Short mmCIF file of C-alpha atoms in Angstrom, two decimals:
data_model
loop_
_atom_site.label_atom_id
_atom_site.label_comp_id
_atom_site.label_asym_id
_atom_site.label_seq_id
_atom_site.Cartn_x
_atom_site.Cartn_y
_atom_site.Cartn_z
CA MET A 4 -93.63 24.94 35.86
CA ASP A 5 -94.40 21.87 33.71
CA PHE A 6 -95.98 24.11 31.12
CA TRP A 7 -92.81 26.24 30.85
CA ILE A 8 -90.52 23.22 30.56
CA SER A 9 -92.52 21.48 27.98
CA GLN A 10 -93.09 24.70 25.91
CA LEU A 11 -89.36 25.42 26.22
CA PHE A 12 -88.66 21.95 24.85
CA ASN A 13 -91.11 22.36 22.02
CA GLY A 14 -89.58 25.74 21.19
CA VAL A 15 -86.09 24.39 21.08
CA SER A 16 -87.08 21.43 18.88
CA TYR A 17 -88.91 23.69 16.49
CA GLY A 18 -85.86 26.03 16.50
CA ALA A 19 -83.66 23.04 15.61
CA LEU A 20 -85.88 22.36 12.55
CA LEU A 21 -85.63 26.04 11.63
CA PHE A 22 -81.90 25.96 11.90
CA LEU A 23 -81.74 23.04 9.41
CA LEU A 24 -83.77 25.12 6.98
CA ALA A 25 -82.31 28.60 7.63
CA GLY A 26 -78.64 27.71 8.02
CA GLY A 27 -78.36 27.03 4.32
CA LEU A 28 -80.53 30.09 3.41
CA SER A 29 -78.23 32.24 5.43
CA LEU A 30 -75.09 30.97 3.72
CA ILE A 31 -76.65 31.44 0.27
CA PHE A 32 -77.85 34.84 1.24
CA GLY A 33 -74.50 35.88 2.79
CA MET A 34 -72.17 34.37 0.27
CA MET A 35 -73.90 34.91 -3.00
CA ARG A 36 -76.30 37.68 -2.08
CA ILE A 37 -79.11 35.57 -3.60
CA VAL A 38 -82.53 35.96 -2.02
CA ASN A 39 -83.70 32.46 -2.61
CA MET A 40 -87.42 32.29 -2.59
CA THR A 41 -87.17 28.63 -3.74
CA HIS A 42 -85.75 27.62 -0.35
CA GLY A 43 -89.23 26.71 0.99
CA SER A 44 -89.79 24.51 -2.06
CA TYR A 45 -86.67 22.53 -1.35
CA TYR A 46 -88.08 21.89 2.12
CA LEU A 47 -91.45 20.78 0.67
CA LEU A 48 -89.90 18.65 -2.09
CA GLY A 49 -87.49 17.03 0.28
CA GLY A 50 -90.41 15.86 2.40
CA TYR A 51 -92.35 14.54 -0.64
CA VAL A 52 -89.38 12.66 -2.12
CA ALA A 53 -88.67 11.11 1.23
CA LEU A 54 -92.33 10.07 1.45
CA THR A 55 -92.19 8.52 -2.02
CA VAL A 56 -89.08 6.52 -1.11
CA ILE A 57 -90.90 5.12 1.90
CA TRP A 58 -93.96 4.28 -0.17
CA ARG A 59 -91.75 2.39 -2.52
CA GLY A 60 -90.47 0.31 0.40
CA GLY A 61 -87.33 2.25 1.38
CA ASN A 62 -86.48 2.69 5.04
CA PHE A 63 -86.49 5.96 6.96
CA VAL A 64 -82.76 6.72 6.73
CA LEU A 65 -82.69 6.01 2.99
CA ALA A 66 -85.73 8.18 2.43
CA VAL A 67 -84.18 11.17 4.27
CA LEU A 68 -80.84 10.81 2.43
CA LEU A 69 -82.45 10.39 -1.01
CA GLY A 70 -84.74 13.31 -0.38
CA ALA A 71 -81.73 15.51 0.44
CA LEU A 72 -79.60 14.37 -2.51
CA ALA A 73 -82.42 14.62 -5.05
CA ILE A 74 -83.05 18.18 -4.00
CA ALA A 75 -79.33 18.99 -4.07
CA ALA A 76 -79.47 18.04 -7.71
CA VAL A 77 -82.51 20.31 -8.26
CA GLY A 78 -80.66 23.20 -6.65
CA ILE A 79 -77.54 22.60 -8.69
CA GLY A 80 -79.67 22.60 -11.87
CA GLU A 81 -81.46 25.78 -10.94
CA TRP A 82 -78.22 27.53 -10.09
CA ASN A 83 -76.41 26.40 -13.16
CA ALA A 84 -79.19 27.08 -15.63
CA PHE A 85 -80.40 30.42 -14.24
CA LEU A 86 -78.96 31.93 -11.10
CA LYS A 87 -75.31 32.02 -11.98
CA ARG A 88 -76.15 34.39 -14.87
CA LEU A 89 -77.97 36.76 -12.56
CA SER A 90 -75.22 37.58 -10.06
CA GLY A 91 -75.71 41.05 -8.63
CA GLN A 92 -79.23 41.38 -10.09
CA GLU A 93 -81.41 41.13 -7.08
CA LEU A 94 -84.73 41.78 -8.90
CA GLY A 95 -83.96 39.14 -11.41
CA GLN A 96 -82.96 36.66 -8.67
CA VAL A 97 -86.09 37.28 -6.63
CA LEU A 98 -88.39 36.97 -9.60
CA THR A 99 -86.64 33.82 -10.90
CA THR A 100 -86.54 32.04 -7.57
CA MET A 101 -90.17 33.11 -6.86
CA GLY A 102 -91.12 31.71 -10.27
CA PHE A 103 -89.45 28.39 -9.47
CA ALA A 104 -91.23 28.35 -6.06
CA LEU A 105 -94.65 28.66 -7.84
CA ILE A 106 -93.73 26.04 -10.40
CA PHE A 107 -92.58 23.60 -7.76
CA GLN A 108 -95.74 24.27 -5.70
CA ASP A 109 -97.96 23.36 -8.66
CA LEU A 110 -95.78 20.35 -9.64
CA ALA A 111 -95.99 19.04 -6.07
CA LEU A 112 -99.74 19.36 -6.09
CA LEU A 113 -99.91 17.59 -9.52
CA ILE A 114 -97.64 14.71 -8.37
CA TRP A 115 -98.58 14.24 -4.76
CA GLY A 116 -102.12 15.65 -4.60
CA GLY A 117 -103.68 17.86 -2.01
CA ASP A 118 -103.79 15.52 0.95
CA PRO A 119 -101.53 15.89 3.98
CA TYR A 120 -99.22 13.02 4.81
CA THR A 121 -97.00 12.15 7.75
CA ILE A 122 -93.80 10.33 7.10
CA PRO A 123 -93.83 7.15 9.19
CA VAL A 124 -90.90 7.20 11.61
CA PRO A 125 -89.04 4.04 12.77
CA ALA A 126 -90.08 2.50 16.03
CA VAL A 127 -86.81 3.53 17.68
CA LEU A 128 -87.68 7.19 17.09
CA SER A 129 -91.33 7.03 18.10
CA GLY A 130 -92.68 7.15 21.62
CA ALA A 131 -91.62 9.51 24.31
CA TYR A 132 -89.70 9.75 27.55
CA THR A 133 -91.82 10.82 30.46
CA VAL A 134 -90.35 12.55 33.53
CA GLY A 135 -93.10 13.00 36.16
CA GLN A 136 -95.88 14.83 34.40
CA LEU A 137 -93.50 15.85 31.54
CA TYR A 138 -93.63 14.26 28.18
CA PHE A 139 -90.69 14.39 25.72
CA PRO A 140 -91.29 12.83 22.30
CA VAL A 141 -88.20 10.93 21.18
CA TYR A 142 -88.60 12.25 17.60
CA ARG A 143 -88.25 15.84 18.78
CA ILE A 144 -85.01 14.93 20.71
CA PHE A 145 -83.87 13.30 17.49
CA ILE A 146 -84.45 16.56 15.55
CA VAL A 147 -82.48 18.51 18.04
CA ALA A 148 -79.68 15.97 17.80
CA VAL A 149 -79.59 16.13 13.98
CA ALA A 150 -79.56 19.95 14.07
CA ALA A 151 -76.70 19.93 16.60
CA LEU A 152 -74.76 17.50 14.51
CA VAL A 153 -75.29 19.62 11.37
CA ALA A 154 -74.24 22.77 13.26
CA VAL A 155 -71.02 21.18 14.50
CA VAL A 156 -70.13 19.79 11.09
CA LEU A 157 -70.92 23.05 9.29
CA TRP A 158 -68.79 24.98 11.88
CA LEU A 159 -65.92 22.58 11.48
CA VAL A 160 -66.02 22.85 7.64
CA LEU A 161 -66.29 26.59 7.68
CA GLU A 162 -63.80 27.34 10.31
CA ARG A 163 -61.30 24.52 10.15
CA THR A 164 -60.87 23.51 6.49
CA ARG A 165 -59.25 25.19 3.52
CA ILE A 166 -62.49 25.04 1.48
CA GLY A 167 -64.31 26.72 4.39
CA ALA A 168 -61.71 29.45 4.41
CA MET A 169 -62.25 29.87 0.65
CA MET A 170 -66.02 30.25 1.29
CA ARG A 171 -65.31 32.92 3.91
CA ALA A 172 -62.85 34.63 1.59
CA THR A 173 -65.61 34.65 -1.08
CA VAL A 174 -68.00 36.32 1.47
CA ASP A 175 -65.32 38.90 2.30
CA ASP A 176 -64.38 39.91 -1.28
CA PRO A 177 -65.59 37.78 -4.20
CA GLU A 178 -63.61 39.65 -6.82
CA MET A 179 -60.36 39.38 -4.89
CA ALA A 180 -61.18 35.70 -4.15
CA ARG A 181 -60.99 35.14 -7.88
CA GLY A 182 -57.88 37.25 -7.98
CA VAL A 183 -55.99 34.73 -5.83
CA GLY A 184 -57.15 31.80 -7.85
CA ILE A 185 -60.29 30.65 -5.92
CA ASN A 186 -62.87 29.26 -8.33
CA VAL A 187 -65.82 31.34 -7.04
CA TYR A 188 -68.26 29.69 -9.41
CA LEU A 189 -67.50 26.26 -8.08
CA ILE A 190 -67.61 27.51 -4.45
CA SER A 191 -70.94 29.28 -5.12
CA MET A 192 -72.45 26.14 -6.71
CA ALA A 193 -71.27 23.98 -3.70
CA VAL A 194 -72.83 26.40 -1.19
CA PHE A 195 -76.09 26.49 -3.17
CA ALA A 196 -76.20 22.77 -3.33
CA LEU A 197 -75.39 22.55 0.41
CA GLY A 198 -78.20 25.00 1.22
CA ALA A 199 -80.70 22.97 -0.87
CA THR A 200 -79.62 19.76 0.73
CA LEU A 201 -80.11 21.11 4.28
CA ALA A 202 -83.48 22.54 3.35
CA ALA A 203 -84.57 19.15 1.94
CA LEU A 204 -83.19 17.38 4.95
CA ALA A 205 -85.31 19.74 7.09
CA GLY A 206 -88.37 18.89 5.06
CA ALA A 207 -87.79 15.16 5.18
CA VAL A 208 -87.26 15.26 8.97
CA ALA A 209 -90.17 17.58 9.45
CA GLY A 210 -92.31 15.08 7.56
CA GLY A 211 -92.30 12.85 10.62
CA PHE A 212 -93.14 15.81 12.92
CA VAL A 213 -95.43 18.35 11.37
CA GLY A 214 -96.08 16.41 8.19
CA VAL A 215 -95.85 17.06 4.44
CA TYR A 216 -98.74 19.02 2.95
CA PRO A 217 -99.44 21.54 0.18
CA GLY A 218 -98.54 25.07 1.31
CA ALA A 219 -95.87 23.93 3.76
CA ASP A 220 -93.28 25.62 1.56
CA PHE A 221 -94.75 29.11 1.80
CA GLU A 222 -95.78 28.61 5.38
CA ILE A 223 -92.26 28.05 6.65
CA LEU A 224 -90.35 30.38 4.23
CA PRO A 225 -91.16 33.61 6.31
CA TYR A 226 -89.80 31.90 9.41
CA ALA A 227 -86.54 31.06 7.65
CA PHE A 228 -86.18 34.64 6.44
CA VAL A 229 -86.92 35.96 9.93
CA VAL A 230 -84.11 33.73 11.22
CA VAL A 231 -81.72 34.94 8.63
CA ILE A 232 -82.56 38.60 9.11
CA VAL A 233 -82.46 38.42 12.90
CA GLY A 234 -79.23 36.37 13.02
CA GLY A 235 -77.46 38.27 10.23
CA MET A 236 -76.80 37.11 6.67
CA GLY A 237 -74.07 34.60 6.19
CA SER A 238 -73.49 33.95 9.88
CA LEU A 239 -73.77 30.41 11.13
CA LYS A 240 -73.87 31.53 14.70
CA GLY A 241 -76.52 34.05 13.83
CA ALA A 242 -78.64 31.34 12.15
CA LEU A 243 -78.30 29.18 15.19
CA ILE A 244 -79.25 31.81 17.80
CA GLY A 245 -81.89 33.26 15.45
CA SER A 246 -83.46 29.81 15.00
CA LEU A 247 -83.67 29.22 18.68
CA MET A 248 -85.14 32.70 19.23
CA VAL A 249 -87.74 32.37 16.53
CA GLY A 250 -88.59 28.72 17.68
CA LEU A 251 -89.10 29.85 21.22
CA LEU A 252 -90.89 33.08 20.35
CA ASP A 253 -93.26 31.21 18.05
CA ASN A 254 -94.03 28.46 20.55
CA PHE A 255 -94.58 30.74 23.52
CA GLY A 256 -96.44 33.26 21.40
CA LYS A 257 -98.79 30.51 20.15
CA ALA A 258 -99.19 29.05 23.62
CA LEU A 259 -99.71 32.25 25.59
CA PHE A 260 -101.30 34.61 23.06
CA PRO A 261 -102.58 32.43 20.22
CA GLU A 262 -104.46 35.35 18.63
CA LEU A 263 -101.22 37.41 18.49
CA SER A 264 -98.79 34.71 17.31
CA TYR A 265 -97.52 36.64 14.25
CA PHE A 266 -97.06 39.75 16.44
CA THR A 267 -94.97 37.96 18.95
CA LEU A 268 -92.79 36.68 16.18
CA PHE A 269 -92.36 39.89 14.14
CA ALA A 270 -92.34 42.51 16.81
CA PRO A 271 -88.99 41.31 18.34
CA MET A 272 -87.60 41.13 14.84
CA ALA A 273 -88.51 44.73 14.15
CA ALA A 274 -86.99 45.77 17.48
CA ILE A 275 -83.70 43.93 16.72
CA LEU A 276 -83.54 45.48 13.29
CA ALA A 277 -84.09 48.91 14.71
CA VAL A 278 -81.04 48.50 16.95
CA ARG A 279 -78.89 46.33 14.68
CA PRO A 280 -79.86 46.77 11.02
CA THR A 281 -77.39 43.92 9.96
CA GLY A 282 -78.91 41.49 12.45
CA LEU A 283 -77.36 40.09 15.58
CA PHE A 284 -74.14 38.71 14.02
CA GLY A 285 -74.25 40.14 10.54
CA ARG A 286 -71.71 42.34 8.91
CA ALA A 287 -72.58 45.38 6.86
CA MET B 17 -44.62 36.73 -21.79
CA LEU B 18 -47.33 39.48 -21.60
CA GLU B 19 -48.71 41.30 -24.57
CA VAL B 20 -51.44 43.89 -24.32
CA ARG B 21 -52.84 44.80 -27.72
CA ASP B 22 -54.80 47.93 -28.24
CA ILE B 23 -57.24 47.46 -25.32
CA HIS B 24 -60.24 49.65 -24.69
CA THR B 25 -61.77 49.30 -21.23
CA TYR B 26 -64.92 50.97 -19.94
CA TYR B 27 -66.64 51.53 -16.63
CA GLY B 28 -70.24 51.71 -17.76
CA ASP B 29 -70.18 54.47 -20.43
CA SER B 30 -66.93 56.00 -19.32
CA HIS B 31 -64.17 55.06 -21.79
CA VAL B 32 -61.16 54.66 -19.44
CA LEU B 33 -58.44 52.91 -21.46
CA GLN B 34 -58.34 54.21 -25.00
CA GLY B 35 -56.15 51.81 -26.92
CA VAL B 36 -53.24 50.73 -24.68
CA SER B 37 -50.62 48.39 -25.92
CA LEU B 38 -47.48 47.06 -24.23
CA ARG B 39 -45.20 44.06 -24.23
CA MET B 40 -43.13 42.50 -21.48
CA GLU B 41 -40.45 39.82 -21.72
CA LYS B 42 -39.74 37.15 -19.16
CA GLY B 43 -37.73 38.44 -16.19
CA GLN B 44 -38.51 42.07 -16.90
CA VAL B 45 -39.80 44.67 -14.43
CA VAL B 46 -41.98 47.17 -16.19
CA GLY B 47 -43.15 50.37 -14.39
CA ILE B 48 -46.45 52.06 -15.09
CA LEU B 49 -46.44 55.69 -14.01
CA GLY B 50 -48.90 58.49 -14.20
CA ARG B 51 -51.08 60.72 -12.12
CA ASN B 52 -54.21 59.49 -10.29
CA GLY B 53 -57.22 58.69 -12.47
CA MET B 54 -55.21 58.15 -15.65
CA GLY B 55 -56.07 54.46 -15.98
CA LYS B 56 -53.21 52.65 -14.19
CA THR B 57 -55.42 50.58 -11.90
CA THR B 58 -57.85 49.98 -14.79
CA LEU B 59 -54.95 48.54 -16.80
CA ILE B 60 -54.21 46.11 -14.04
CA ARG B 61 -57.95 45.25 -13.68
CA SER B 62 -58.09 44.65 -17.43
CA ILE B 63 -55.11 42.27 -17.43
CA ILE B 64 -56.25 40.16 -14.44
CA GLY B 65 -59.86 40.12 -15.76
CA PHE B 66 -61.76 42.05 -13.05
CA THR B 67 -62.85 44.51 -15.74
CA PRO B 68 -62.26 42.85 -19.13
CA PRO B 69 -61.59 45.20 -22.03
CA ARG B 70 -64.34 45.56 -24.51
CA ARG B 71 -61.91 45.69 -27.50
CA GLY B 72 -58.35 44.56 -27.92
CA GLN B 73 -56.55 41.52 -26.57
CA VAL B 74 -54.57 40.51 -23.47
CA ARG B 75 -52.19 37.68 -24.24
CA PHE B 76 -50.19 35.88 -21.57
CA LYS B 77 -47.82 33.03 -22.26
CA GLU B 78 -49.12 32.86 -25.92
CA ARG B 79 -52.72 32.46 -24.76
CA ASP B 80 -55.55 34.94 -25.31
CA ILE B 81 -56.80 35.50 -21.71
CA THR B 82 -58.94 38.55 -22.48
CA ALA B 83 -62.21 37.14 -21.39
CA TRP B 84 -60.96 34.56 -18.89
CA PRO B 85 -62.31 34.66 -15.35
CA SER B 86 -59.53 35.88 -13.05
CA ASN B 87 -59.06 32.59 -11.28
CA ARG B 88 -58.17 30.96 -14.57
CA ALA B 89 -55.61 33.61 -15.38
CA VAL B 90 -54.14 33.06 -11.85
CA ALA B 91 -53.99 29.37 -12.51
CA LEU B 92 -52.04 30.09 -15.68
CA GLY B 93 -49.50 32.16 -13.75
CA LEU B 94 -50.57 35.68 -13.09
CA GLY B 95 -50.31 37.00 -9.57
CA LEU B 96 -52.04 40.08 -8.18
CA VAL B 97 -51.10 42.54 -5.44
CA PRO B 98 -54.20 44.74 -5.66
CA GLN B 99 -54.55 48.40 -4.97
CA GLY B 100 -55.67 48.87 -1.38
CA ARG B 101 -54.27 45.50 -0.33
CA ARG B 102 -57.70 43.81 -0.14
CA VAL B 103 -56.67 41.06 2.31
CA PHE B 104 -59.58 38.97 3.49
CA PRO B 105 -60.35 40.70 6.80
CA SER B 106 -62.27 37.86 8.56
CA LEU B 107 -59.60 35.26 7.71
CA THR B 108 -56.47 34.81 9.78
CA VAL B 109 -53.04 35.65 8.23
CA LEU B 110 -52.44 31.92 7.81
CA GLU B 111 -55.87 31.36 6.17
CA ASN B 112 -55.26 34.28 3.77
CA LEU B 113 -52.17 32.45 2.57
CA ALA B 114 -53.73 29.04 2.61
CA VAL B 115 -56.69 29.89 0.36
CA ALA B 116 -54.21 31.29 -2.21
CA ALA B 117 -51.44 28.70 -1.98
CA LYS B 118 -51.25 26.56 -5.09
CA GLY B 119 -49.04 23.93 -3.52
CA ASN B 120 -47.78 23.04 -6.98
CA GLY B 121 -44.24 22.44 -5.92
CA GLY B 122 -43.35 25.98 -6.97
CA ARG B 123 -40.74 28.10 -5.27
CA TRP B 124 -43.03 29.96 -2.86
CA THR B 125 -44.57 28.04 0.00
CA ILE B 126 -46.30 29.47 3.07
CA ALA B 127 -43.22 28.75 5.10
CA ARG B 128 -40.95 30.58 2.66
CA VAL B 129 -43.09 33.72 2.55
CA MET B 130 -43.04 33.74 6.28
CA ASP B 131 -39.26 33.69 6.13
CA LEU B 132 -39.46 36.67 3.75
CA PHE B 133 -41.83 38.53 6.07
CA PRO B 134 -41.12 37.29 9.66
CA ARG B 135 -43.86 39.64 10.92
CA LEU B 136 -46.49 37.45 9.18
CA GLY B 137 -45.19 34.42 10.95
CA GLU B 138 -45.58 36.17 14.33
CA ARG B 139 -49.13 37.18 13.49
CA ALA B 140 -50.19 33.96 11.74
CA GLY B 141 -53.29 33.50 13.87
CA SER B 142 -54.50 37.08 13.89
CA ARG B 143 -57.44 38.19 11.74
CA ALA B 144 -56.12 40.03 8.75
CA GLY B 145 -58.56 42.93 9.34
CA LYS B 146 -56.76 43.65 12.60
CA LEU B 147 -53.28 44.12 11.06
CA SER B 148 -51.62 47.45 10.52
CA GLY B 149 -51.51 48.86 7.00
CA GLY B 150 -47.92 47.77 6.55
CA GLU B 151 -48.57 44.26 7.74
CA GLN B 152 -51.54 44.08 5.39
CA GLN B 153 -49.35 45.08 2.50
CA MET B 154 -46.81 42.36 3.42
CA LEU B 155 -49.67 39.89 3.55
CA ALA B 156 -51.06 41.03 0.11
CA ILE B 157 -47.59 40.48 -1.42
CA ALA B 158 -47.11 37.16 0.36
CA ARG B 159 -50.62 36.02 -0.67
CA ALA B 160 -49.76 36.78 -4.37
CA LEU B 161 -46.45 34.96 -4.06
CA VAL B 162 -47.83 31.66 -2.72
CA THR B 163 -49.80 31.40 -5.98
CA ASN B 164 -46.32 31.01 -7.53
CA PRO B 165 -46.92 33.50 -10.33
CA GLU B 166 -44.73 33.89 -13.38
CA LEU B 167 -45.86 37.45 -13.78
CA LEU B 168 -46.74 39.56 -10.70
CA LEU B 169 -49.07 42.52 -11.10
CA MET B 170 -48.38 45.07 -8.31
CA ASP B 171 -50.77 48.04 -7.98
CA GLU B 172 -49.22 50.73 -5.82
CA PRO B 173 -47.61 48.45 -3.18
CA THR B 174 -46.12 51.39 -1.31
CA GLU B 175 -49.38 53.45 -1.15
CA GLY B 176 -49.91 54.96 2.30
CA LEU B 177 -46.88 53.28 3.88
CA ALA B 178 -44.37 54.94 6.19
CA PRO B 179 -40.89 55.59 4.63
CA LEU B 180 -39.30 52.66 6.41
CA LEU B 181 -41.84 50.29 5.07
CA VAL B 182 -41.62 51.80 1.61
CA ARG B 183 -37.91 50.85 1.71
CA GLU B 184 -38.68 47.29 2.83
CA VAL B 185 -41.24 46.85 0.01
CA GLY B 186 -38.56 48.19 -2.38
CA ARG B 187 -36.03 45.63 -1.14
CA VAL B 188 -38.62 42.84 -1.60
CA ILE B 189 -39.31 43.91 -5.16
CA GLU B 190 -35.60 44.03 -5.90
CA ARG B 191 -35.09 40.57 -4.48
CA LEU B 192 -38.03 39.14 -6.52
CA LYS B 193 -36.54 40.75 -9.60
CA ALA B 194 -33.14 39.23 -8.82
CA GLU B 195 -34.82 35.89 -8.67
CA GLY B 196 -36.12 36.34 -12.15
CA LEU B 197 -39.74 37.08 -11.45
CA SER B 198 -41.46 39.29 -14.08
CA ILE B 199 -43.26 42.24 -12.50
CA LEU B 200 -45.68 44.80 -13.84
CA LEU B 201 -45.45 47.57 -11.23
CA VAL B 202 -47.92 50.45 -10.94
CA GLU B 203 -46.19 52.94 -8.65
CA GLN B 204 -46.55 56.55 -7.58
CA ASN B 205 -43.22 56.51 -5.84
CA LEU B 206 -41.02 57.72 -8.77
CA PRO B 207 -37.56 57.05 -7.27
CA LEU B 208 -38.59 53.43 -6.39
CA ALA B 209 -40.01 52.81 -9.80
CA LEU B 210 -37.03 54.20 -11.63
CA ARG B 211 -34.72 52.17 -9.49
CA VAL B 212 -36.28 48.69 -10.05
CA ALA B 213 -37.78 49.04 -13.54
CA ASP B 214 -36.22 47.93 -16.77
CA ARG B 215 -38.67 49.91 -18.72
CA VAL B 216 -41.25 52.57 -17.91
CA HIS B 217 -44.50 53.69 -19.52
CA ILE B 218 -46.53 56.69 -18.56
CA LEU B 219 -50.28 56.58 -18.78
CA SER B 220 -52.27 59.73 -19.30
CA ARG B 221 -56.02 59.88 -20.01
CA GLY B 222 -56.14 56.22 -20.88
CA GLN B 223 -53.30 56.19 -23.33
CA ILE B 224 -49.54 55.55 -23.12
CA VAL B 225 -47.89 58.83 -23.79
CA HIS B 226 -44.31 57.97 -23.08
CA SER B 227 -42.18 54.78 -23.06
CA SER B 228 -38.55 54.66 -22.36
CA SER B 229 -35.80 53.29 -20.11
CA PRO B 230 -35.81 54.73 -16.58
CA ALA B 231 -32.49 56.54 -17.31
CA GLU B 232 -34.08 58.32 -20.34
CA LEU B 233 -37.16 59.36 -18.32
CA MET B 234 -34.90 60.60 -15.46
CA ALA B 235 -33.23 62.89 -17.97
CA ASN B 236 -36.46 64.13 -19.59
CA ASP B 237 -37.66 66.98 -17.38
CA GLY B 238 -40.33 67.95 -19.94
CA VAL B 239 -42.10 64.61 -19.75
CA LYS B 240 -41.66 64.46 -15.97
CA SER B 241 -43.16 67.87 -15.32
CA ARG B 242 -46.00 67.41 -17.93
CA TYR B 243 -47.24 63.94 -16.87
CA LEU B 244 -45.93 63.31 -13.48
CA GLY B 245 -46.02 66.70 -11.95
CA VAL B 246 -42.42 66.64 -10.83
CA ALA B 247 -39.70 69.09 -11.85
#
């Protein structure tokens, strides 16, 4: 019993981290039809920038915020200089974003070297609650709380504000959105920046949990894509449910059948796609 | 107010508009007639900027808007009721209006379009995708009005509507005209177009082949049977 509860908790907290990463990817995917291979790099760079802020004497909160903001600027730059000219050209987008991912990977290696680091977390977030034999690290609870907060804020913005309605109108019919006066360029840029910010936030938060190390970008990117594909492109609810599913599957897969962990992750995805090609909550 | 100067518009290699020119004055209603596939919708798409012409010029309020993104043309005062309604299906009726509303102190507010179309008020919280075809058409017109346009482009607003609704759309167009709104109206419904328009143009194979007052067209059986397929 203890095994199941603690694995369930681990799965949920990993799912929460995945949601931070994949929520933005799903919005970018659904709204702009951009397959953003750079998304994993934002995650990696967010972690490294946060680490640098802490090395320079900044505190944890400042580090996480600066990491997120710095990468938002990187995302805006990438979108403005390259991606906005490539709308509708999937091959060009994949190659461009893949190119950036490789450049960022090498730049990170050049700047921060090949050693793995862990972002030191403040005392209030370290330690653990113990219930009987069970052990719940405070930091993992913190990640779940951050993800829940982000989910609620994103949902409120998307469903309850005019700018959120403009974003959904852009998903429904981008041409007609322009035809009623919506500045689709500005909306797209904002969504892209938001996605990059959330990925960097995930990377910075993950730095105190799984660490920051070379290769983390391409290690986590497939998970984010699985979440988006299973949940359905552009659906916040889909990203949330998909993240929890992938987090749990990955955790239980690794705990129960460690030699089959990729199988336990991808087999359910294939099964879902066979039944629902647009994902659980996706529209065609 | 609007001047289209010798525009040539393509879809890929296909040369759809082959040198179309027309002028509209403020407060005029101009009807564009013609059979399907003759370039009427392409003319609307060229003016709003969905499919910019490769040659020629679109001038609106003395500005060259030929290469402008559509949202900029809408900000300047163009409004669009597109072919096929194209309401945002996942947004509610109210949200469809809210995303378009300029809130610039102009005549049309969300409350006023709901007075004009009481049905939209009743269904304010429904997803637009769930509305009937007639309700969607009302919403498409209302959504264009809340941008407070000076020139309204209407592309077949009565397409696929039941006769009762066609009459209602006709009444709305007449009312907007009486209020002084300029309207460029693409319409298959000949009696409606002839009733509301001050001037009509017929498009055939991407060119304007006939321009006259509605009365002159009504009297010209040759043109009507040749280009509109009516006796």
